[in-house]
CSV table of C-alpha atoms in Angstrom, one decimal:
chain,number,residue,atom,x,y,z
A,1,MET,CA,95.7,114.5,111.2
A,2,SER,CA,98.9,114.1,109.3
A,3,VAL,CA,99.5,111.4,106.8
A,4,PRO,CA,103.1,110.1,106.5
A,5,PHE,CA,104.7,109.4,103.1
A,6,PHE,CA,106.0,106.1,104.4
A,7,ASP,CA,105.9,104.3,107.8
A,8,ILE,CA,107.7,101.0,107.9
A,9,THR,CA,107.0,100.6,111.7
A,10,ARG,CA,103.4,99.7,110.9
A,11,GLN,CA,104.4,96.7,108.8
A,12,ASN,CA,107.1,95.7,111.3
A,13,LYS,CA,104.6,95.6,114.1
A,14,THR,CA,102.5,93.0,112.3
A,15,GLN,CA,105.5,90.8,111.8
A,16,GLN,CA,107.3,91.7,115.0
A,17,ALA,CA,107.2,88.4,116.8
A,18,GLU,CA,108.5,86.4,113.8
A,19,ILE,CA,111.2,89.0,113.0
A,20,GLU,CA,112.4,89.0,116.6
A,21,SER,CA,112.5,85.2,116.6
A,22,ALA,CA,114.5,85.1,113.4
A,23,ILE,CA,117.0,87.7,114.7
A,24,ALA,CA,117.4,85.8,118.0
A,25,THR,CA,118.0,82.5,116.1
A,26,VAL,CA,120.9,84.2,114.1
A,27,VAL,CA,122.3,85.8,117.3
A,28,ASN,CA,122.3,82.5,119.1
A,29,SER,CA,123.9,80.7,116.1
A,30,GLY,CA,127.0,82.8,116.1
A,31,ARG,CA,127.0,82.8,112.3
A,32,PHE,CA,126.7,86.3,110.9
A,33,ILE,CA,128.4,86.2,107.5
A,34,LEU,CA,127.0,84.2,104.5
A,35,GLY,CA,125.1,81.7,106.7
A,36,GLU,CA,122.1,79.6,106.2
A,37,ASN,CA,119.7,82.5,106.0
A,38,VAL,CA,121.5,84.1,103.1
A,39,SER,CA,121.7,80.8,101.1
A,40,GLN,CA,118.0,80.1,101.8
A,41,LEU,CA,116.9,83.7,100.9
A,42,GLU,CA,118.8,83.4,97.6
A,43,LYS,CA,116.9,80.2,96.8
A,44,GLU,CA,113.6,81.8,97.8
A,45,VAL,CA,114.1,85.0,95.8
A,46,ALA,CA,115.2,83.0,92.8
A,47,ALA,CA,112.0,80.9,93.0
A,48,PHE,CA,109.9,84.1,93.5
A,49,SER,CA,111.5,85.6,90.4
A,50,LYS,CA,111.2,82.3,88.4
A,51,ALA,CA,114.9,82.5,87.8
A,52,GLY,CA,117.7,79.9,88.2
A,53,HIS,CA,120.0,81.8,90.6
A,54,ALA,CA,120.2,84.7,93.1
A,55,VAL,CA,123.2,86.0,94.9
A,56,GLY,CA,123.0,88.3,98.0
A,57,VAL,CA,125.2,91.4,98.1
A,58,ALA,CA,125.6,94.4,100.4
A,59,SER,CA,123.3,96.9,98.6
A,60,GLY,CA,121.3,97.6,95.4
A,61,THR,CA,124.2,99.7,94.2
A,62,ASP,CA,126.6,96.8,94.6
A,63,ALA,CA,124.0,94.5,92.8
A,64,LEU,CA,124.2,96.8,89.8
A,65,HIS,CA,128.0,97.1,89.9
A,66,LEU,CA,128.7,93.4,90.3
A,67,ALA,CA,126.1,92.4,87.7
A,68,LEU,CA,127.7,94.7,85.1
A,69,ARG,CA,131.1,93.2,85.9
A,70,ALA,CA,129.9,89.7,85.8
A,71,CYS,CA,128.2,90.3,82.5
A,72,GLY,CA,131.6,91.3,81.0
A,73,VAL,CA,131.3,95.1,81.0
A,74,LYS,CA,134.7,96.8,81.0
A,75,ALA,CA,136.3,100.2,80.9
A,76,GLY,CA,135.5,102.0,77.7
A,77,ASP,CA,132.3,100.1,77.0
A,78,GLU,CA,129.0,102.0,76.5
A,79,ILE,CA,125.9,101.2,78.5
A,80,ILE,CA,122.5,102.5,77.3
A,81,THR,CA,120.3,103.6,80.1
A,82,SER,CA,117.8,106.1,81.5
A,83,PRO,CA,118.7,109.6,82.8
A,84,PHE,CA,115.5,109.5,85.0
A,85,THR,CA,116.5,107.3,87.9
A,86,PHE,CA,118.4,107.2,91.2
A,87,VAL,CA,122.1,108.0,90.9
A,88,ALA,CA,123.2,104.4,91.8
A,89,THR,CA,122.2,103.2,88.3
A,90,ILE,CA,124.9,105.5,86.8
A,91,GLU,CA,127.4,105.2,89.6
A,92,ALA,CA,127.6,101.4,89.0
A,93,ILE,CA,128.5,102.1,85.3
A,94,SER,CA,131.0,104.7,86.3
A,95,TYR,CA,132.8,102.5,88.8
A,96,ILE,CA,133.8,100.2,86.0
A,97,GLY,CA,135.0,103.0,83.8
A,98,ALA,CA,132.2,102.4,81.3
A,99,THR,CA,130.2,105.3,79.8
A,100,PRO,CA,126.5,105.8,80.3
A,101,VAL,CA,124.7,106.7,77.2
A,102,PHE,CA,121.4,108.3,78.0
A,103,VAL,CA,118.2,107.6,76.1
A,104,ASP,CA,115.1,109.7,76.9
A,105,ILE,CA,112.1,108.3,78.7
A,106,GLU,CA,108.5,107.6,77.8
A,107,PRO,CA,106.3,110.4,79.1
A,108,ASN,CA,103.6,108.0,80.4
A,109,THR,CA,105.6,105.3,82.2
A,110,PHE,CA,108.8,107.4,82.9
A,111,ASN,CA,110.8,104.3,81.8
A,112,LEU,CA,113.5,104.2,79.2
A,113,SER,CA,112.0,104.6,75.7
A,114,ALA,CA,112.7,101.3,73.9
A,115,LYS,CA,111.9,102.9,70.5
A,116,LEU,CA,114.8,105.4,70.9
A,117,ILE,CA,117.5,102.8,71.9
A,118,GLU,CA,118.5,101.6,68.5
A,119,LYS,CA,119.8,104.9,67.2
A,120,LYS,CA,122.2,105.1,70.2
A,121,ILE,CA,123.8,101.7,69.6
A,122,THR,CA,127.4,101.9,68.5
A,123,LYS,CA,130.4,99.5,68.2
A,124,LYS,CA,131.2,100.3,71.8
A,125,THR,CA,127.8,99.4,73.2
A,126,LYS,CA,128.0,96.4,75.5
A,127,ALA,CA,124.7,96.4,77.3
A,128,ILE,CA,121.3,98.0,77.9
A,129,LEU,CA,120.4,98.8,81.5
A,130,PRO,CA,116.6,99.5,81.7
A,131,VAL,CA,115.2,100.8,85.0
A,132,HIS,CA,111.8,99.5,86.1
A,133,LEU,CA,110.9,102.9,87.6
A,134,TYR,CA,108.3,103.3,90.4
A,135,GLY,CA,107.5,99.6,90.3
A,136,GLN,CA,106.5,99.2,86.6
A,137,SER,CA,108.6,97.3,84.1
A,138,ALA,CA,110.1,98.9,81.0
A,139,ASP,CA,109.2,97.5,77.6
A,140,MET,CA,111.3,94.3,77.9
A,141,VAL,CA,109.9,92.6,74.8
A,142,THR,CA,111.4,95.4,72.6
A,143,ILE,CA,114.5,95.7,74.6
A,144,MET,CA,115.3,92.0,74.5
A,145,ALA,CA,114.7,91.9,70.8
A,146,LEU,CA,117.2,94.7,70.3
A,147,ALA,CA,119.7,93.0,72.6
A,148,LYS,CA,119.4,89.8,70.6
A,149,GLN,CA,119.8,91.6,67.3
A,150,TYR,CA,122.9,93.5,68.4
A,151,LYS,CA,124.3,90.8,70.7
A,152,LEU,CA,124.1,93.0,73.8
A,153,LYS,CA,123.7,92.2,77.5
A,154,VAL,CA,120.7,93.3,79.4
A,155,ILE,CA,120.9,94.2,83.1
A,156,GLU,CA,117.6,95.0,84.7
A,157,ASP,CA,117.5,97.7,87.4
A,158,SER,CA,114.6,96.2,89.4
A,159,CYS,CA,115.5,98.0,92.7
A,160,GLN,CA,112.0,99.5,92.9
A,161,ALA,CA,110.1,96.6,91.2
A,162,ILE,CA,110.3,93.2,93.0
A,163,GLY,CA,107.2,91.3,92.0
A,164,ALA,CA,106.6,93.3,88.8
A,165,GLU,CA,106.1,91.6,85.5
A,166,TYR,CA,106.1,92.3,81.8
A,167,ALA,CA,104.2,90.1,79.3
A,168,ASP,CA,103.6,87.7,82.3
A,169,GLN,CA,107.3,87.2,83.0
A,170,PRO,CA,108.7,88.4,86.3
A,171,VAL,CA,111.3,91.2,86.1
A,172,ASN,CA,114.8,89.9,87.0
A,173,SER,CA,114.3,86.8,85.0
A,174,ILE,CA,114.0,88.5,81.6
A,175,GLY,CA,117.5,89.9,81.0
A,176,ASP,CA,121.0,88.5,81.7
A,177,ALA,CA,120.8,89.7,85.3
A,178,GLY,CA,118.3,91.6,87.5
A,179,CYS,CA,119.3,93.8,90.4
A,180,LEU,CA,117.3,94.3,93.7
A,181,SER,CA,117.7,96.7,96.5
A,182,PHE,CA,116.4,95.8,100.0
A,183,PHE,CA,116.6,99.4,101.3
A,184,PRO,CA,113.9,99.8,103.9
A,185,THR,CA,111.5,101.9,101.7
A,186,LYS,CA,111.4,99.2,99.0
A,187,ASN,CA,108.5,96.8,98.5
A,188,LEU,CA,110.8,94.2,100.1
A,189,GLY,CA,113.0,96.1,102.6
A,190,CYS,CA,115.3,95.0,105.4
A,191,PHE,CA,116.6,96.9,108.5
A,192,GLY,CA,119.5,98.5,106.7
A,193,ASP,CA,121.2,98.1,103.4
A,194,GLY,CA,121.1,94.9,101.3
A,195,GLY,CA,120.8,93.8,97.7
A,196,MET,CA,120.7,90.8,95.3
A,197,VAL,CA,121.5,89.9,91.8
A,198,VAL,CA,119.0,87.4,90.1
A,199,THR,CA,120.0,85.6,86.9
A,200,ASN,CA,119.4,82.5,84.8
A,201,ASN,CA,123.1,82.3,84.0
A,202,GLN,CA,125.2,80.0,86.2
A,203,ASN,CA,128.4,81.7,85.2
A,204,VAL,CA,127.1,85.2,86.1
A,205,ALA,CA,126.0,83.9,89.5
A,206,ASP,CA,129.3,82.2,90.1
A,207,GLU,CA,131.2,85.3,89.1
A,208,ILE,CA,129.2,87.5,91.5
A,209,LYS,CA,129.9,85.1,94.4
A,210,VAL,CA,133.6,85.5,93.8
A,211,LEU,CA,133.4,89.2,93.4
A,212,ARG,CA,131.4,89.8,96.5
A,213,GLY,CA,133.9,87.9,98.6
A,214,HIS,CA,137.2,89.7,97.8
A,215,GLY,CA,137.7,87.9,94.5
A,216,SER,CA,138.3,84.6,96.2
A,217,ARG,CA,137.2,81.1,95.2
A,218,LYS,CA,139.3,79.4,97.9
A,219,THR,CA,140.0,81.0,101.3
A,220,TYR,CA,143.1,83.3,101.1
A,221,TYR,CA,143.6,82.6,97.4
A,222,TYR,CA,142.5,85.4,95.1
A,223,ASP,CA,141.6,85.2,91.4
A,224,LEU,CA,140.1,88.6,90.9
A,225,ILE,CA,140.2,92.1,92.4
A,226,GLY,CA,136.9,91.7,94.3
A,227,TYR,CA,134.9,93.6,96.9
A,228,ASN,CA,133.5,93.2,100.4
A,229,SER,CA,129.9,93.0,99.4
A,230,ARG,CA,128.2,90.3,101.4
A,231,LEU,CA,124.5,90.4,102.4
A,232,ASP,CA,124.4,90.4,106.2
A,233,GLU,CA,122.9,87.2,107.8
A,234,LEU,CA,120.7,89.2,110.1
A,235,GLN,CA,119.3,91.2,107.2
A,236,ALA,CA,118.7,87.9,105.3
A,237,ALA,CA,116.8,86.5,108.2
A,238,ILE,CA,114.5,89.6,108.4
A,239,LEU,CA,114.0,89.5,104.6
A,240,ARG,CA,113.0,85.8,104.7
A,241,VAL,CA,110.2,86.8,107.1
A,242,LYS,CA,109.1,89.7,104.9
A,243,LEU,CA,109.4,87.8,101.6
A,244,LYS,CA,106.4,85.6,102.6
A,245,GLU,CA,104.2,88.7,102.6
A,246,VAL,CA,105.6,90.6,99.6
A,247,GLY,CA,102.9,89.5,97.2
A,248,ARG,CA,100.1,90.4,99.6
A,249,LEU,CA,101.6,93.7,100.3
A,250,ALA,CA,102.0,94.5,96.6
A,251,ASP,CA,98.3,93.7,96.3
A,252,SER,CA,97.6,96.3,99.1
A,253,ARG,CA,99.6,98.9,97.2
A,254,ARG,CA,97.6,98.2,94.1
A,255,LYS,CA,94.4,98.5,96.1
A,256,ASN,CA,95.5,101.8,97.5
A,257,ALA,CA,96.4,102.9,93.9
A,258,GLU,CA,92.8,102.1,92.8
A,259,HIS,CA,91.5,104.3,95.6
A,260,TYR,CA,93.5,107.2,94.1
A,261,TYR,CA,92.4,106.4,90.6
A,262,SER,CA,88.8,106.4,91.7
A,263,ARG,CA,89.0,109.7,93.6
A,264,LEU,CA,91.3,111.7,91.4
A,265,LYS,CA,90.6,110.5,87.8
A,266,ASN,CA,88.5,113.5,86.9
A,267,ILE,CA,90.8,116.2,88.0
A,268,SER,CA,91.9,118.5,85.2
A,269,GLY,CA,95.6,119.3,85.2
A,270,LEU,CA,96.5,116.1,87.1
A,271,GLN,CA,97.9,113.1,85.2
A,272,LEU,CA,97.7,109.8,87.1
A,273,PRO,CA,100.1,106.9,86.7
A,274,TYR,CA,99.8,105.1,83.4
A,275,GLN,CA,99.7,101.3,83.6
A,276,ASP,CA,101.1,99.5,80.6
A,277,PRO,CA,98.6,96.7,79.8
A,278,LYS,CA,101.5,94.3,79.3
A,279,ALA,CA,102.9,95.1,82.8
A,280,LYS,CA,102.1,94.2,86.3
A,281,HIS,CA,102.7,97.4,88.4
A,282,VAL,CA,103.7,96.9,92.0
A,283,PHE,CA,103.6,100.7,92.9
A,284,ASN,CA,106.8,101.3,94.9
A,285,GLN,CA,105.6,104.8,94.2
A,286,PHE,CA,102.3,106.3,93.1
A,287,THR,CA,103.6,109.1,90.9
A,288,VAL,CA,101.3,111.8,89.5
A,289,ARG,CA,102.4,114.7,87.3
A,290,THR,CA,101.2,118.2,87.1
A,291,SER,CA,102.6,121.6,85.8
A,292,LYS,CA,101.6,122.9,89.3
A,293,ARG,CA,103.9,120.3,91.1
A,294,ASP,CA,105.8,122.7,93.4
A,295,ALA,CA,102.7,124.5,94.5
A,296,LEU,CA,100.9,121.1,95.1
A,297,LEU,CA,103.8,119.8,97.1
A,298,GLU,CA,103.9,122.9,99.3
A,299,TYR,CA,100.1,122.7,99.8
A,300,LEU,CA,100.3,119.1,100.9
A,301,LYS,CA,103.1,119.8,103.3
A,302,LYS,CA,101.1,122.5,105.0
A,303,LEU,CA,98.3,120.0,105.6
A,304,GLY,CA,100.8,117.5,107.1
A,305,ILE,CA,100.6,115.1,104.1
A,306,GLY,CA,103.8,113.5,103.0
A,307,ALA,CA,104.8,113.7,99.4
A,308,MET,CA,108.1,113.3,97.6
A,309,VAL,CA,109.8,114.2,94.3
A,310,TYR,CA,111.5,111.3,92.5
A,311,TYR,CA,113.6,112.9,90.9
A,312,PRO,CA,114.1,116.7,90.8
A,313,LEU,CA,117.0,116.8,88.4
A,314,SER,CA,117.7,114.2,85.7
A,315,LEU,CA,121.1,112.6,85.9
A,316,HIS,CA,122.4,114.0,82.6
A,317,LEU,CA,122.1,117.5,84.1
A,318,GLN,CA,123.7,116.7,87.4
A,319,PRO,CA,127.1,118.5,88.0
A,320,VAL,CA,128.9,115.2,88.8
A,321,PHE,CA,128.1,113.9,85.3
A,322,SER,CA,128.9,117.2,83.4
A,323,PHE,CA,131.9,115.5,81.9
A,324,LEU,CA,129.5,113.4,79.7
A,325,GLY,CA,128.7,116.6,77.8
A,326,TYR,CA,124.9,116.6,78.0
A,327,LYS,CA,123.1,120.0,78.2
A,328,ALA,CA,119.6,121.2,78.9
A,329,GLY,CA,117.3,120.3,76.1
A,330,ASP,CA,119.0,117.1,75.1
A,331,LEU,CA,116.5,114.8,76.8
A,332,PRO,CA,113.2,116.8,76.8
A,333,GLU,CA,110.8,114.2,78.2
A,334,SER,CA,113.1,113.5,81.2
A,335,GLU,CA,113.6,117.3,81.8
A,336,LYS,CA,109.8,117.9,81.7
A,337,ALA,CA,109.1,115.0,84.1
A,338,GLN,CA,111.6,116.3,86.6
A,339,ASN,CA,109.6,119.5,87.0
A,340,GLU,CA,106.2,117.7,87.1
A,341,VAL,CA,106.4,114.4,89.0
A,342,LEU,CA,105.1,114.0,92.6
A,343,SER,CA,104.7,110.8,94.5
A,344,LEU,CA,101.8,110.4,97.0
A,345,PRO,CA,101.7,108.0,100.0
A,346,ILE,CA,101.1,104.5,98.8
A,347,PHE,CA,102.6,102.1,101.4
A,348,PRO,CA,100.4,99.1,102.2
A,349,GLU,CA,99.3,100.0,105.7
A,350,LEU,CA,97.7,103.2,104.8
A,351,THR,CA,94.2,103.4,106.2
A,352,GLU,CA,91.0,104.2,104.2
A,353,ASN,CA,90.8,107.4,106.2
A,354,GLU,CA,94.3,108.4,105.3
A,355,LEU,CA,93.8,107.7,101.6
A,356,ASP,CA,90.6,109.9,101.8
A,357,GLN,CA,92.6,112.6,103.4
A,358,VAL,CA,95.2,112.6,100.7
A,359,SER,CA,92.6,112.5,98.0
A,360,SER,CA,90.6,115.3,99.5
A,361,ALA,CA,93.6,117.5,99.8
A,362,VAL,CA,94.6,117.0,96.2
A,363,GLU,CA,91.0,117.6,95.1
A,364,SER,CA,90.8,120.8,97.2
A,365,PHE,CA,94.1,122.1,95.7
A,366,PHE,CA,92.8,121.8,92.1
A,367,LYS,CA,89.4,123.4,92.8
């Protein structure tokens, strides 16, 4: 039997009646843009994140873009960030005309290496943008200390990490703003695109509300060049249903991860995900690394087992960012990781039998 890499339909079936009821309520209300569900979801996500405010937007990409703008980033500013992430992280910086300054990653967590940041800070540096990759927080204690020392903003890319923590503090509530994606494959996913910015800063929240609605504070009067970036009311209604279960589902992901740790821990040549003792990992992905990655991926595919590579080419080497002037060898840990990482199925509804199938397949490959 095959094992899918991800199957959202299983989760949806368990919540189908409540989701359908929520959708029907919105349809019957006739209110589809910035209605009661959006405002209630914003309050609920803020409370979940132990933050003061949350503002729904159209996508995780928009969350990053608008958060940067609301935190005062302008054209010509430099933003220190990771090269080993989804392209949206860097797109958001580029939309403003700011410059991404890449810092290499830690080889164990794959997150931005906090100890390498300081040497990249210049007079043009405006902010640090750490990515909490695969569901595990970056070293926010060190990053926040540097931000305080150099008077920098911190925008957290938490698009893969809702529910994650560092030093007992939820991501999104640590920096000046935290950015979420509700893409269907995320730990909290909707039925399309959606995103949110979480912050403890009232001014940041107010600015994002203006930016998401065409730059208007009063209907048909415009103070800023804004965007059409409003979280859909139907998606918000679905997310409110799913948010109730996000903690339990993260626990299921951690349980599935423990199954893999138990079965695969003694395999020579396979490195399992490192868990920072200060971090609470929510396992949006279970990412192993091996020098035999491509062969392992092909082997699993032949057995009908889903696996994915996040990410096969670091952003500093992507053709679209060649104007930044980076070359092969500049960020060796990121470049090594791109050739070795492989994510195994980890979604909450995997059965014990499916976890055993994946584990057995990996074991047989390395024999």
